[in-house]
mmCIF file of C-alpha atoms and ligand atoms in Angstrom:
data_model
loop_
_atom_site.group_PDB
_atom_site.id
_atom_site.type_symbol
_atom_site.label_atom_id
_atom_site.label_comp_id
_atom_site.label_asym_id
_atom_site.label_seq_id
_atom_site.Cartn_x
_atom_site.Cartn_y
_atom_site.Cartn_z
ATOM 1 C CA UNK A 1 -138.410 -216.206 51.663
ATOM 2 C CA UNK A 2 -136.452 -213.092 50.701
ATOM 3 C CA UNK A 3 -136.062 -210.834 48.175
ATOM 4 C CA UNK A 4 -133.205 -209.856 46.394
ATOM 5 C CA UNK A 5 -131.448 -206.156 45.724
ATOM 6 C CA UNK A 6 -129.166 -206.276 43.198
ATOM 7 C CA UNK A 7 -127.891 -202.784 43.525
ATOM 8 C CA UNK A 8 -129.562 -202.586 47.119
ATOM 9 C CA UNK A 9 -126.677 -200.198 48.503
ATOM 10 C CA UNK A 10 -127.222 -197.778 45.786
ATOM 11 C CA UNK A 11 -129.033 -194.488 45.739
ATOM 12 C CA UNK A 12 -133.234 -195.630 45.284
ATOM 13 C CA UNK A 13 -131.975 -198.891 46.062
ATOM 14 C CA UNK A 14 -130.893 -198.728 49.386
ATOM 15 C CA UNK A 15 -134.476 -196.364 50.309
ATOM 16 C CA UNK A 16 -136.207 -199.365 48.727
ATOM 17 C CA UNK A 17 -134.112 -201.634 51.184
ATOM 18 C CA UNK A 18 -135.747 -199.060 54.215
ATOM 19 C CA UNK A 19 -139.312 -199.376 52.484
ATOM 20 C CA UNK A 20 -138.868 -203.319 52.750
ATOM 21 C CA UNK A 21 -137.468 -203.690 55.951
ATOM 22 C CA UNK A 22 -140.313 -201.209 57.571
ATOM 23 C CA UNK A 23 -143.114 -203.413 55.914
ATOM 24 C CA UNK A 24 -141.622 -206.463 57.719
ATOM 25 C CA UNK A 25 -140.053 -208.177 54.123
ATOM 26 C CA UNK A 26 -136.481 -209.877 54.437
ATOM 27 C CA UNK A 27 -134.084 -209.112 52.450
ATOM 28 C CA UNK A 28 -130.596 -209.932 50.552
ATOM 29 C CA UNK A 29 -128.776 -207.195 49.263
ATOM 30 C CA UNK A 30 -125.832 -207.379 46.411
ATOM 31 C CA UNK A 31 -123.716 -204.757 45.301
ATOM 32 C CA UNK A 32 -120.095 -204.208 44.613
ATOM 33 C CA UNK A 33 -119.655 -200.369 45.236
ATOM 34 C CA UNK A 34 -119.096 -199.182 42.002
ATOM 35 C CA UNK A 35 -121.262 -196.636 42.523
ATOM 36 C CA UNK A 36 -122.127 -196.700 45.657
ATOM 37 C CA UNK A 37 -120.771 -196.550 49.616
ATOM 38 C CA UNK A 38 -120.321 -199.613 52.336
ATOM 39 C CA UNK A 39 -121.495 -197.281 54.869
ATOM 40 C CA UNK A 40 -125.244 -197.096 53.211
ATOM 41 C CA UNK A 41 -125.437 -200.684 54.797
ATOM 42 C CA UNK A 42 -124.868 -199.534 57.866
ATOM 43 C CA UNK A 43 -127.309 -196.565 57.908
ATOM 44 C CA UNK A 44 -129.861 -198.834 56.786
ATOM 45 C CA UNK A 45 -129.867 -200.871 59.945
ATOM 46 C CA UNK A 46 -129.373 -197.726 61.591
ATOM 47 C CA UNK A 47 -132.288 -196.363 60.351
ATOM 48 C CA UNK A 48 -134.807 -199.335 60.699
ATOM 49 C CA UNK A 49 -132.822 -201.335 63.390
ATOM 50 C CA UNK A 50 -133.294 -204.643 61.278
ATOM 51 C CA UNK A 51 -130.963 -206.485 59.944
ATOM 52 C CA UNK A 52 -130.135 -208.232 56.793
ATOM 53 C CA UNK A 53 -128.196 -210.489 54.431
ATOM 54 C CA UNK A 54 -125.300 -208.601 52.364
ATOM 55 C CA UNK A 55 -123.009 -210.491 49.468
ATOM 56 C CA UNK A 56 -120.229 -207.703 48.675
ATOM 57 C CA UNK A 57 -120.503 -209.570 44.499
ATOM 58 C CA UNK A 58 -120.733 -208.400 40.945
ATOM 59 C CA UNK A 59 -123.796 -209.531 40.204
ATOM 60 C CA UNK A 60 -122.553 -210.293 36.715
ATOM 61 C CA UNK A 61 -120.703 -212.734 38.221
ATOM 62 C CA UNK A 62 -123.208 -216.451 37.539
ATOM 63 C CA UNK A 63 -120.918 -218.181 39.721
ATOM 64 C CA UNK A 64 -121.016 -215.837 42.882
ATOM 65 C CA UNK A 65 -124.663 -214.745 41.972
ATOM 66 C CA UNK A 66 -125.730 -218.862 41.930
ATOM 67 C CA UNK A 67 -124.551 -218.867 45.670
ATOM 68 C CA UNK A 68 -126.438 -216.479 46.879
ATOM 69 C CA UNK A 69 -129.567 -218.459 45.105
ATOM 70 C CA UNK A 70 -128.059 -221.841 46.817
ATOM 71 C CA UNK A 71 -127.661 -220.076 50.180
ATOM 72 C CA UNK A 72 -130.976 -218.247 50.509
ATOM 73 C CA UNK A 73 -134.595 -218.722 49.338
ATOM 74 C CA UNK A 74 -135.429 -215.765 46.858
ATOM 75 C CA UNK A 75 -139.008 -215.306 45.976
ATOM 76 C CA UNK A 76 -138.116 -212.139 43.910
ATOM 77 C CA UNK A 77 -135.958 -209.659 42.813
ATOM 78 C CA UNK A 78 -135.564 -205.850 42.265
ATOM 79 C CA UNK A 79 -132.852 -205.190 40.262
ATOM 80 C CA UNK A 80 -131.129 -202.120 40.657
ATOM 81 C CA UNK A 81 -127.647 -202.661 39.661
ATOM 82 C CA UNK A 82 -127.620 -200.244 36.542
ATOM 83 C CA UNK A 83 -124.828 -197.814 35.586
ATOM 84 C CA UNK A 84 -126.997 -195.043 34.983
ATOM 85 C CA UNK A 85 -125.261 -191.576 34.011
ATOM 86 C CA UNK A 86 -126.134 -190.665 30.863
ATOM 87 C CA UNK A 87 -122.960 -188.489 29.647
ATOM 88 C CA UNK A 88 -120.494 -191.155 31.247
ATOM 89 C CA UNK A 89 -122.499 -194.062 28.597
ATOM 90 C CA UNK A 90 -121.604 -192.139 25.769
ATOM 91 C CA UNK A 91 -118.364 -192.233 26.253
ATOM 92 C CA UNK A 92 -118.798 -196.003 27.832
ATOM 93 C CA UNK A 93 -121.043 -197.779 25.861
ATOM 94 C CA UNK A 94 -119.788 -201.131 25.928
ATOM 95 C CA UNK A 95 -119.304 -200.956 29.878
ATOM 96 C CA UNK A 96 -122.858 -199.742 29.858
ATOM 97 C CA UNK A 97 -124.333 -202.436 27.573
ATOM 98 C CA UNK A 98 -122.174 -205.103 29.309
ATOM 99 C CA UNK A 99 -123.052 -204.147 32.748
ATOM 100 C CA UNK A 100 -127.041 -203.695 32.109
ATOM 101 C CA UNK A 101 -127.741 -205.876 29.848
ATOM 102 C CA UNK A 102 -125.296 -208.708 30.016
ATOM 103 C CA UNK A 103 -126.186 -208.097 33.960
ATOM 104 C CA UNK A 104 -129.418 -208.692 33.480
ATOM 105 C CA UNK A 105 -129.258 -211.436 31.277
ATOM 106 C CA UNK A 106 -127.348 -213.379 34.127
ATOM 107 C CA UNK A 107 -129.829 -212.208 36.863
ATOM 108 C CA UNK A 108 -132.711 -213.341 34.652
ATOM 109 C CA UNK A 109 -130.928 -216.798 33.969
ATOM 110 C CA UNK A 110 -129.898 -217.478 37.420
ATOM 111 C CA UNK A 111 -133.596 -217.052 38.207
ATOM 112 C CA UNK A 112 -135.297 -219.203 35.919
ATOM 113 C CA UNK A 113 -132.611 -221.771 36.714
ATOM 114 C CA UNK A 114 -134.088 -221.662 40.989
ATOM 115 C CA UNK A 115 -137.360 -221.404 39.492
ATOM 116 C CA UNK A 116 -137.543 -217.773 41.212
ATOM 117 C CA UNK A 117 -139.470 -215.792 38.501
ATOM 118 C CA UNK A 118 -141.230 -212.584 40.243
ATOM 119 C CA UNK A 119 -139.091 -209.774 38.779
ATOM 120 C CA UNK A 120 -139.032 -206.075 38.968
ATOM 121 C CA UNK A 121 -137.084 -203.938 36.536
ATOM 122 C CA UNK A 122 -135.487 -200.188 37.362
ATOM 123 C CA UNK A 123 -136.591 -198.570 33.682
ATOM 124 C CA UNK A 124 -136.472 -194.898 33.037
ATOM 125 C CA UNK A 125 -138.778 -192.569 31.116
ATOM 126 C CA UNK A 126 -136.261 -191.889 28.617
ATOM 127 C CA UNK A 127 -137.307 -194.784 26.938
ATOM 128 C CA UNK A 128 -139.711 -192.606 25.219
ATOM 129 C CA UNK A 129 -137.804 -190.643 23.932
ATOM 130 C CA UNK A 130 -138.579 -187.650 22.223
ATOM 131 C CA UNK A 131 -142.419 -187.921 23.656
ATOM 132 C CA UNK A 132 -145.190 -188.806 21.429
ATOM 133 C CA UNK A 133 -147.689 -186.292 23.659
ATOM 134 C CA UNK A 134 -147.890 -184.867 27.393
ATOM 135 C CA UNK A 135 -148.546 -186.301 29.907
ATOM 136 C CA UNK A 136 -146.869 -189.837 29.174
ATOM 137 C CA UNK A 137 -149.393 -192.770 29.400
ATOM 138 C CA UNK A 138 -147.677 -196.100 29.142
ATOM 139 C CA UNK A 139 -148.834 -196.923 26.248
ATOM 140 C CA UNK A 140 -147.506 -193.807 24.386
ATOM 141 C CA UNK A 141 -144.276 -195.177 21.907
ATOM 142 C CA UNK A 142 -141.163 -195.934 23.074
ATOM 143 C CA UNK A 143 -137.747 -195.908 21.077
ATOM 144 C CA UNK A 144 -135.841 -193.051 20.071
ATOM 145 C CA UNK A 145 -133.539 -193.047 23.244
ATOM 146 C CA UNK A 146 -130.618 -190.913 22.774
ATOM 147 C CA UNK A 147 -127.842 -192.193 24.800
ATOM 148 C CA UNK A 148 -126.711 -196.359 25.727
ATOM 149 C CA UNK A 149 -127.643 -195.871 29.138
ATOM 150 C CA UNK A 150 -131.346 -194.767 27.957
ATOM 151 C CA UNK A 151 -130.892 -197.910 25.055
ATOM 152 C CA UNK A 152 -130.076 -200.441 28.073
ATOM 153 C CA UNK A 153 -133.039 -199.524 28.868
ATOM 154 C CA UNK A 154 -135.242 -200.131 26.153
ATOM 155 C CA UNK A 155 -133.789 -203.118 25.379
ATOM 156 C CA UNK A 156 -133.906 -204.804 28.440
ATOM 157 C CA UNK A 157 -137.743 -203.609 28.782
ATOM 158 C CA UNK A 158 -137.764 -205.556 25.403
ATOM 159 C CA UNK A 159 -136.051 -208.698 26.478
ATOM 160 C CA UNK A 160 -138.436 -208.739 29.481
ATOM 161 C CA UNK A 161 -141.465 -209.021 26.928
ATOM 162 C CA UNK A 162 -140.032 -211.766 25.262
ATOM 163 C CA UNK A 163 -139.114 -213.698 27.929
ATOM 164 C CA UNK A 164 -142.728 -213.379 29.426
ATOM 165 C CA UNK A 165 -143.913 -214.121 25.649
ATOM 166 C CA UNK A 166 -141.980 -217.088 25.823
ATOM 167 C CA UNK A 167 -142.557 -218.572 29.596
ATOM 168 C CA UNK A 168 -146.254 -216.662 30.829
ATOM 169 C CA UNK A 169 -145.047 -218.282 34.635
ATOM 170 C CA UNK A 170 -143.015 -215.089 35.227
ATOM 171 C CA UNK A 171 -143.882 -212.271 36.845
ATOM 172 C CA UNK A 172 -142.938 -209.151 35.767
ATOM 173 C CA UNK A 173 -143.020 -205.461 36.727
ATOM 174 C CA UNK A 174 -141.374 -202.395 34.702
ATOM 175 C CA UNK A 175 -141.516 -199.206 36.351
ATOM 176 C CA UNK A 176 -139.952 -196.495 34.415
ATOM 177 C CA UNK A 177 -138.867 -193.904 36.650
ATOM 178 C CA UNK A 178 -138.977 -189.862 35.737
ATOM 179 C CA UNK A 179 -136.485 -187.692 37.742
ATOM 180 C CA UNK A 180 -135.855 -189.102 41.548
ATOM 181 C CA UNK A 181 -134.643 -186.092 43.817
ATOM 182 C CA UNK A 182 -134.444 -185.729 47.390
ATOM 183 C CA UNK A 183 -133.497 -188.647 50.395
ATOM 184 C CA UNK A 184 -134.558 -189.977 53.320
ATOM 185 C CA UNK A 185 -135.327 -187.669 56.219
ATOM 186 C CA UNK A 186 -132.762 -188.810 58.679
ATOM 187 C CA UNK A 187 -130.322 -187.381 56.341
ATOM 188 C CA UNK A 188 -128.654 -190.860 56.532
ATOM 189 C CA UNK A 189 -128.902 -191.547 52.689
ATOM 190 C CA UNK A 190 -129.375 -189.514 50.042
ATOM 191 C CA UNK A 191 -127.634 -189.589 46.401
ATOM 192 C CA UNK A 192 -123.545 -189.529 45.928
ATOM 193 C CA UNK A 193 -123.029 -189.091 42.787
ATOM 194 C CA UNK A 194 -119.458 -189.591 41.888
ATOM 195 C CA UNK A 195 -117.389 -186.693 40.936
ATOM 196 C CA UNK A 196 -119.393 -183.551 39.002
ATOM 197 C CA UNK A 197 -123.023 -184.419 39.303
ATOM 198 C CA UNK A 198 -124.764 -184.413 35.778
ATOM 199 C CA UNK A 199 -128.077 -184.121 37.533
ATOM 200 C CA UNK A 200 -129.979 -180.785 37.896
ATOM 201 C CA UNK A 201 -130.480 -181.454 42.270
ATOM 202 C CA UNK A 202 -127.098 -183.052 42.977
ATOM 203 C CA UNK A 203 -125.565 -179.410 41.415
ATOM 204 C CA UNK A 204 -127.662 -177.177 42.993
ATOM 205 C CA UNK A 205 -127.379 -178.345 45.921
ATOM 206 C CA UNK A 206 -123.601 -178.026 45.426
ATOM 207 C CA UNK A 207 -123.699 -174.662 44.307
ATOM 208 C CA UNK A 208 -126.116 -174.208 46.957
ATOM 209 C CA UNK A 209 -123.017 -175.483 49.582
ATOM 210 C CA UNK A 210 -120.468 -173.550 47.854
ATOM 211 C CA UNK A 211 -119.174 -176.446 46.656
ATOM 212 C CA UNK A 212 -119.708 -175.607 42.655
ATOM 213 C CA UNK A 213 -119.438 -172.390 41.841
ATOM 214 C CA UNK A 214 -122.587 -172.052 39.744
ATOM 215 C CA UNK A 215 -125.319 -173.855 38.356
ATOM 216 C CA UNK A 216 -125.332 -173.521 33.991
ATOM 217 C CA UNK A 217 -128.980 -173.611 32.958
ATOM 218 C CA UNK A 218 -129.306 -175.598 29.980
ATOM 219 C CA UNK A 219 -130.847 -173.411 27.715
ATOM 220 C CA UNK A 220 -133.943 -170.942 28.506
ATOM 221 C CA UNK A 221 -135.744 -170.860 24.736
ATOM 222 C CA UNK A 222 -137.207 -174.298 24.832
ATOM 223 C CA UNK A 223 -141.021 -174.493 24.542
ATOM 224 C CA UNK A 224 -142.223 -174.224 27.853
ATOM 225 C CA UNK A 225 -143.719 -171.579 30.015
ATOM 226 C CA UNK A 226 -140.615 -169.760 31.371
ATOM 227 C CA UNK A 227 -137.870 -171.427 28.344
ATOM 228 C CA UNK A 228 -136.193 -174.043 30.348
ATOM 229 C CA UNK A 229 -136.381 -177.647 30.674
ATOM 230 C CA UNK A 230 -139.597 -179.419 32.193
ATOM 231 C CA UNK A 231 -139.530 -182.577 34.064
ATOM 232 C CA UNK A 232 -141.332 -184.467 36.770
ATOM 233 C CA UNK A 233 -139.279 -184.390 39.513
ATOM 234 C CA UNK A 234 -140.118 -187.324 42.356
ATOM 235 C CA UNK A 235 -139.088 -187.725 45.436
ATOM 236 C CA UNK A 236 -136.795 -190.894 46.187
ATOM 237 C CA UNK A 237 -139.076 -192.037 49.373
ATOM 238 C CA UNK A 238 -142.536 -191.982 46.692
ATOM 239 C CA UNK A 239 -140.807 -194.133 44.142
ATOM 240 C CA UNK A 240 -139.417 -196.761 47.140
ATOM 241 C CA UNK A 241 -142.523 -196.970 47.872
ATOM 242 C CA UNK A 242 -144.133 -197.703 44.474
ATOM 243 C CA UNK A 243 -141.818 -201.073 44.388
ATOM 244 C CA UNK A 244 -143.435 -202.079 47.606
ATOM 245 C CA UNK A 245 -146.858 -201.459 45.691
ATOM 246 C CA UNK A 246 -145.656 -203.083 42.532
ATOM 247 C CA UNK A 247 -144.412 -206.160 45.027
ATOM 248 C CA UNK A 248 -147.794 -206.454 46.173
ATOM 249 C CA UNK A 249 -149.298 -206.719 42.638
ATOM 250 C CA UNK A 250 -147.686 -209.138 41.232
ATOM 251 C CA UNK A 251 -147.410 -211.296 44.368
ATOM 252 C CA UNK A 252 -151.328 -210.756 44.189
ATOM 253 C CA UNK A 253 -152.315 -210.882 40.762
ATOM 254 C CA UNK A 254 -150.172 -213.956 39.687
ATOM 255 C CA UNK A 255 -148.990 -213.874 36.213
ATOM 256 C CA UNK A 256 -148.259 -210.891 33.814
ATOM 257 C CA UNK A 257 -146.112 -208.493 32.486
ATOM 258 C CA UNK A 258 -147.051 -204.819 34.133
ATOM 259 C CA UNK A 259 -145.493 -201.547 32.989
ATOM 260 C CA UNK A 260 -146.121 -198.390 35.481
ATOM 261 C CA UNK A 261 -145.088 -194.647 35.166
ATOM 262 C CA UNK A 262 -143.818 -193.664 39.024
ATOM 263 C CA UNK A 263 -143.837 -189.777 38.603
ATOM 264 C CA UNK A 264 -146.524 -187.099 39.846
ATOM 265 C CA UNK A 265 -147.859 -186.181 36.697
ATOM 266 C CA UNK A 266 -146.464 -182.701 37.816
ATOM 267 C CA UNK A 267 -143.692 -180.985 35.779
ATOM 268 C CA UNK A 268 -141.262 -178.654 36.802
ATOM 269 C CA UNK A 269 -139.250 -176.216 34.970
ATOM 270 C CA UNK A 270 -135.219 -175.675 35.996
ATOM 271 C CA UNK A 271 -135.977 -172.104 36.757
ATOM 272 C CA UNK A 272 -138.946 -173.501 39.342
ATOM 273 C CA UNK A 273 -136.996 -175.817 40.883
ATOM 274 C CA UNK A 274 -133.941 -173.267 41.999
ATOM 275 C CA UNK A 275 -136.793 -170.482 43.194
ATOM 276 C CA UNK A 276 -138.142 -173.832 45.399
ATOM 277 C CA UNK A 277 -134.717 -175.030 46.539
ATOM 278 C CA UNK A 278 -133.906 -170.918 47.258
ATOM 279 C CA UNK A 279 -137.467 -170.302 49.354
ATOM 280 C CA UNK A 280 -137.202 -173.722 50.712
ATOM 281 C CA UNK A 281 -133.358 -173.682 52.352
ATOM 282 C CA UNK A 282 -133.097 -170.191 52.470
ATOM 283 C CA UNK A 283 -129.954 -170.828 50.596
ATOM 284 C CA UNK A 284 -128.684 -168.830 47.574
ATOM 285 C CA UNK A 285 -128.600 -171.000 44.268
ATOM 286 C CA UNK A 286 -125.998 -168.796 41.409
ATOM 287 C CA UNK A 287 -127.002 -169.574 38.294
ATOM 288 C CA UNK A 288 -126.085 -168.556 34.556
ATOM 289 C CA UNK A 289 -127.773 -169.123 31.185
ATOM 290 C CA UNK A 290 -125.542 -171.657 28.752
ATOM 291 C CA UNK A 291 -126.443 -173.798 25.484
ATOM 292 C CA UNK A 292 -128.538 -176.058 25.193
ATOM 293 C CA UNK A 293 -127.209 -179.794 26.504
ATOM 294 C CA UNK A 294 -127.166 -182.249 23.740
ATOM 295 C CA UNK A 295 -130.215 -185.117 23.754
ATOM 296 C CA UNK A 296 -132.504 -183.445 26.142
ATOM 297 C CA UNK A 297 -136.362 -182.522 25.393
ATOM 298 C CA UNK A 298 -138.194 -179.690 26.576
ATOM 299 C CA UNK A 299 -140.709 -181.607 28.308
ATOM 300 C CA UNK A 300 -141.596 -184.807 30.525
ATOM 301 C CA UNK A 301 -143.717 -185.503 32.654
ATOM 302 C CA UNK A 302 -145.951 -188.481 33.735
ATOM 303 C CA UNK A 303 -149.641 -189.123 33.442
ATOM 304 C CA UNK A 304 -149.696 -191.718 36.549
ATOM 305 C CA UNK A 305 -153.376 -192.402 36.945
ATOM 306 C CA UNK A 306 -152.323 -196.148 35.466
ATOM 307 C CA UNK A 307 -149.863 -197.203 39.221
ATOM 308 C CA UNK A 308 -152.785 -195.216 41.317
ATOM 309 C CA UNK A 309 -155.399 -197.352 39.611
ATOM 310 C CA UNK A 310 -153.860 -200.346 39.545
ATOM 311 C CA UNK A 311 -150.958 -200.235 42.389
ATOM 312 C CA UNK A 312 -153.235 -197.949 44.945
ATOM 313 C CA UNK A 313 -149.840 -195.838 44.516
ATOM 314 C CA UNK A 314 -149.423 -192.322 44.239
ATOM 315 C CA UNK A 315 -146.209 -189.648 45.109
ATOM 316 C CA UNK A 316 -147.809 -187.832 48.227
ATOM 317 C CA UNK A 317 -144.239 -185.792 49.100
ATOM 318 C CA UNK A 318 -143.935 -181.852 48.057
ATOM 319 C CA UNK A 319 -141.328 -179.813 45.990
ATOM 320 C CA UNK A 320 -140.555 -178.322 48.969
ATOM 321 C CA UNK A 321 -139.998 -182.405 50.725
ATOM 322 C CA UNK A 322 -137.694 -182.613 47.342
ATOM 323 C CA UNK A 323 -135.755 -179.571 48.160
ATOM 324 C CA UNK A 324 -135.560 -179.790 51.893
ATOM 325 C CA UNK A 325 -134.231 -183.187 52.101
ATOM 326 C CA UNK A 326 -132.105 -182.962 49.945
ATOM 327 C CA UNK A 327 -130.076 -179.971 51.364
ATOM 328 C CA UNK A 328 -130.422 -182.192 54.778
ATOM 329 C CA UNK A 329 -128.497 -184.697 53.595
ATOM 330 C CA UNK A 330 -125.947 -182.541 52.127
ATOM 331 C CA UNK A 331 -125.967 -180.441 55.678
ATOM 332 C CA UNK A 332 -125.633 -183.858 56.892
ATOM 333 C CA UNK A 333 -122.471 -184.796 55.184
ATOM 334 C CA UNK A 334 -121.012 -181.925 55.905
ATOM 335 C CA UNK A 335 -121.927 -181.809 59.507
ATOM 336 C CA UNK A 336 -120.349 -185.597 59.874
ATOM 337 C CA UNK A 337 -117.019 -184.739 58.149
HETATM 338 N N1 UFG B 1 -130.181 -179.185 33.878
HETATM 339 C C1 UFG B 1 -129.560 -177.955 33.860
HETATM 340 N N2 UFG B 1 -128.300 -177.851 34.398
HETATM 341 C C2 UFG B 1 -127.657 -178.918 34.952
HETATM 342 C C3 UFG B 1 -128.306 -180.173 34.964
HETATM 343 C C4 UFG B 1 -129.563 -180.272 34.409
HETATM 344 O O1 UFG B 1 -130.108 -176.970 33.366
HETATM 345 O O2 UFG B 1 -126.526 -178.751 35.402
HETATM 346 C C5 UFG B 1 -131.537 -179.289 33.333
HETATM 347 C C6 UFG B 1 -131.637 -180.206 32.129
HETATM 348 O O3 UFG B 1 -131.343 -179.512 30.941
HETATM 349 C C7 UFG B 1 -133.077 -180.697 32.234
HETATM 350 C C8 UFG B 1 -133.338 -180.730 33.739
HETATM 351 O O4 UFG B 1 -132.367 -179.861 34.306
HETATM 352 O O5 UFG B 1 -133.945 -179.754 31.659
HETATM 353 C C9 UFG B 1 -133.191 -182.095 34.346
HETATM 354 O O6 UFG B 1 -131.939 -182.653 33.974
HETATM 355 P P1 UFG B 1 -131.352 -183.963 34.692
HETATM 356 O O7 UFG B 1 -129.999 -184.219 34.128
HETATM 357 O O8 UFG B 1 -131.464 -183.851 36.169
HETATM 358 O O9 UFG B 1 -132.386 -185.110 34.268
HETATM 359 P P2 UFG B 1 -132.843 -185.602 32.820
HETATM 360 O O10 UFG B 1 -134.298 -185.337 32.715
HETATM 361 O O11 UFG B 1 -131.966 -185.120 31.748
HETATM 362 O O12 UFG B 1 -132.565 -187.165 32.948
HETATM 363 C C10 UFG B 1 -133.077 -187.877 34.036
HETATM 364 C C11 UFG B 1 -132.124 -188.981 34.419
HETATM 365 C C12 UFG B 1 -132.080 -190.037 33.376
HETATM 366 C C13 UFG B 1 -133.445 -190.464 33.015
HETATM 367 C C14 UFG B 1 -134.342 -189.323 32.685
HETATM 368 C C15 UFG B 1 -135.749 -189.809 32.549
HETATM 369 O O13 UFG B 1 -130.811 -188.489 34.593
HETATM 370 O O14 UFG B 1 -131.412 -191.136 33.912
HETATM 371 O O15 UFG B 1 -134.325 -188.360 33.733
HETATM 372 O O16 UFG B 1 -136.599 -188.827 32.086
HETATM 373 F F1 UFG B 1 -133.382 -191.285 31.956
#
């Protein structure tokens, strides 16, 4: 009995894969490097010394995807095979809406067609978009998004309600991420984004390499204590570890539809988070005021009282974990090449 990665060589997928391995689960991973590197499959085994089941497929592709159903027994499946960068889906929206949700849609089919209905879905907290009040509860409204990528999302959190409307056997399990920093400690795997990161760690920890020359603050007049964006930054080893939690609950609990926030119900300004990375690393982070970037909010952050109450889960790792692994991984990179 395994479960399924979809996505598994990606950037939380592939510290999920470490999570699952660790607790003893098998495992399948598919991914076909879009966005992601062939040597992540090999630092996984490093890293745990198990092995596992890889299908280099699209997993778009029914045909392909059917084998891997034919050719191993899947009890579940964490899907993680999203495009997810937001400024790239503007500009893409028909690769983004094709890949998530036409992806999913074959995922979910292939599924129900082995009878293999546990699921658990990769959302995002920008499917509340503009937020109705702070901290975010689960039940606050959703809609709003302001970008396809953040609409994939939404929608496909909406096609997972109807198909649990219409077939209650399925298990389901929605955990809508907030802002996943940092990597594992061996320094092994950490995030790659391709090309200019759009992400507030990726760049400072660029700038912070000399790589990028400086960091542009996205405006400093928003609402919040010091003017600059809020979020709830999480660290990448927490949130693998929430799908092992969420695993457990529906494997436990039998039927339903779940939604979780995985965030620490901390939030974090952009001018808090380069002091951190600076004290933390010891490593100069240049920075310069600039406009405001289009579609962001001042502030988000989780209430998560909901995954420690009902998945026993909560993010135990520090802003200064955040910071310090991911400069290690960076160091890392550089160190290898
Ligand atoms: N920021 C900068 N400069 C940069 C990059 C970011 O000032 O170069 C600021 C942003 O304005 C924002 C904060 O840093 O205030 C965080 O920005 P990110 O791009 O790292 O993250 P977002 O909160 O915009 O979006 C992230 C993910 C989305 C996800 C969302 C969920 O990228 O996929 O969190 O809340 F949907």
């Amino acid at each position: 009995m395994a479960i399924l990665l979809p996505g598994g060589a990606g950037y939380i997928g592939s510290h999920t894969a470490i999570e699952l391995l660790e607790a003893g689960k098998e495992i399948v991973i598919i991914d076909n490097f879009s966005n992601s590197n062939p040597r992540v499959l090999e630092s996984i085994k490093k890293i745990t010394g198990k092995d596992f089941k890889f299908y280099e497929i699209d997993y778009m592709h029914k045909e392909k995807l059917q084998k891997v159903f034919e050719e191993n027994t899947i009890e579940s499946v964490i899907n993680f095979a999203g495009f997810k960068a937001v400024g790239e889906s503007v500009q893409k929206p028909i690769e983004y809406y094709r890949n998530n949700i036409s992806g999913a849609l074959v995922l979910l089919d292939t599924m129900r067609k082995y009878g293999c209905k546990k699921f658990i879905f990769s959302s995002s907290a920008t499917v509340y978009g503009e937020p109705e009040r702070i901290p975010l509860t689960e039940d606050c409204k959703t809609g709003g998004t302001t970008n396809p990528y953040g609409t994939t999302k939404l929608f496909i959190e909406q096609i997972l309600k109807d198909i649990y409307t219409s077939d209650n056997t399925w298990d389901i399990c929605i955990l809508r991420y907030f802002n996943p920093v940092g990597a594992h400690k061996s320094g092994r795997i950490g995030e790659e984004p391709q090309g200019i990161p759009n992400n507030l760690m990726p760049y400072i920890v660029r700038v912070a390499s000399g790589q990028l020359k400086e960091l542009s603050i996205f405006g400093d007049d928003y609402d919040t204590p010091d003017g600059t964006g809020v979020r709830d930054y999480i660290h990448v080893v927490d949130l693998a570890k929430g799908h092992l939690k969420a695993l457990e609950k529906i494997n436990k609990e039998g039927k339903g539809l779940y939604i979780y926030n995985l965030g620490t119900g901390t939030g974090y300004s952009v001018l808090d988070m380069v002091k951190a990375f600076e004290k933390t690393t010891g490593k100069k982070v240049n920075y310069k005021i600039a406009p405001r970037r289009l579609g962001d909010i001042a502030t988000c952050y989780a209430d998560p009282k909901k995954a420690k109450e009902e998945l026993g889960w909560e993010a135990t790792k520090t802003l200064e974990d955040m910071c310090q692994d991911s400069w290690n991984y960076m160091a890392n990179q550089e160190y290898l090449t």
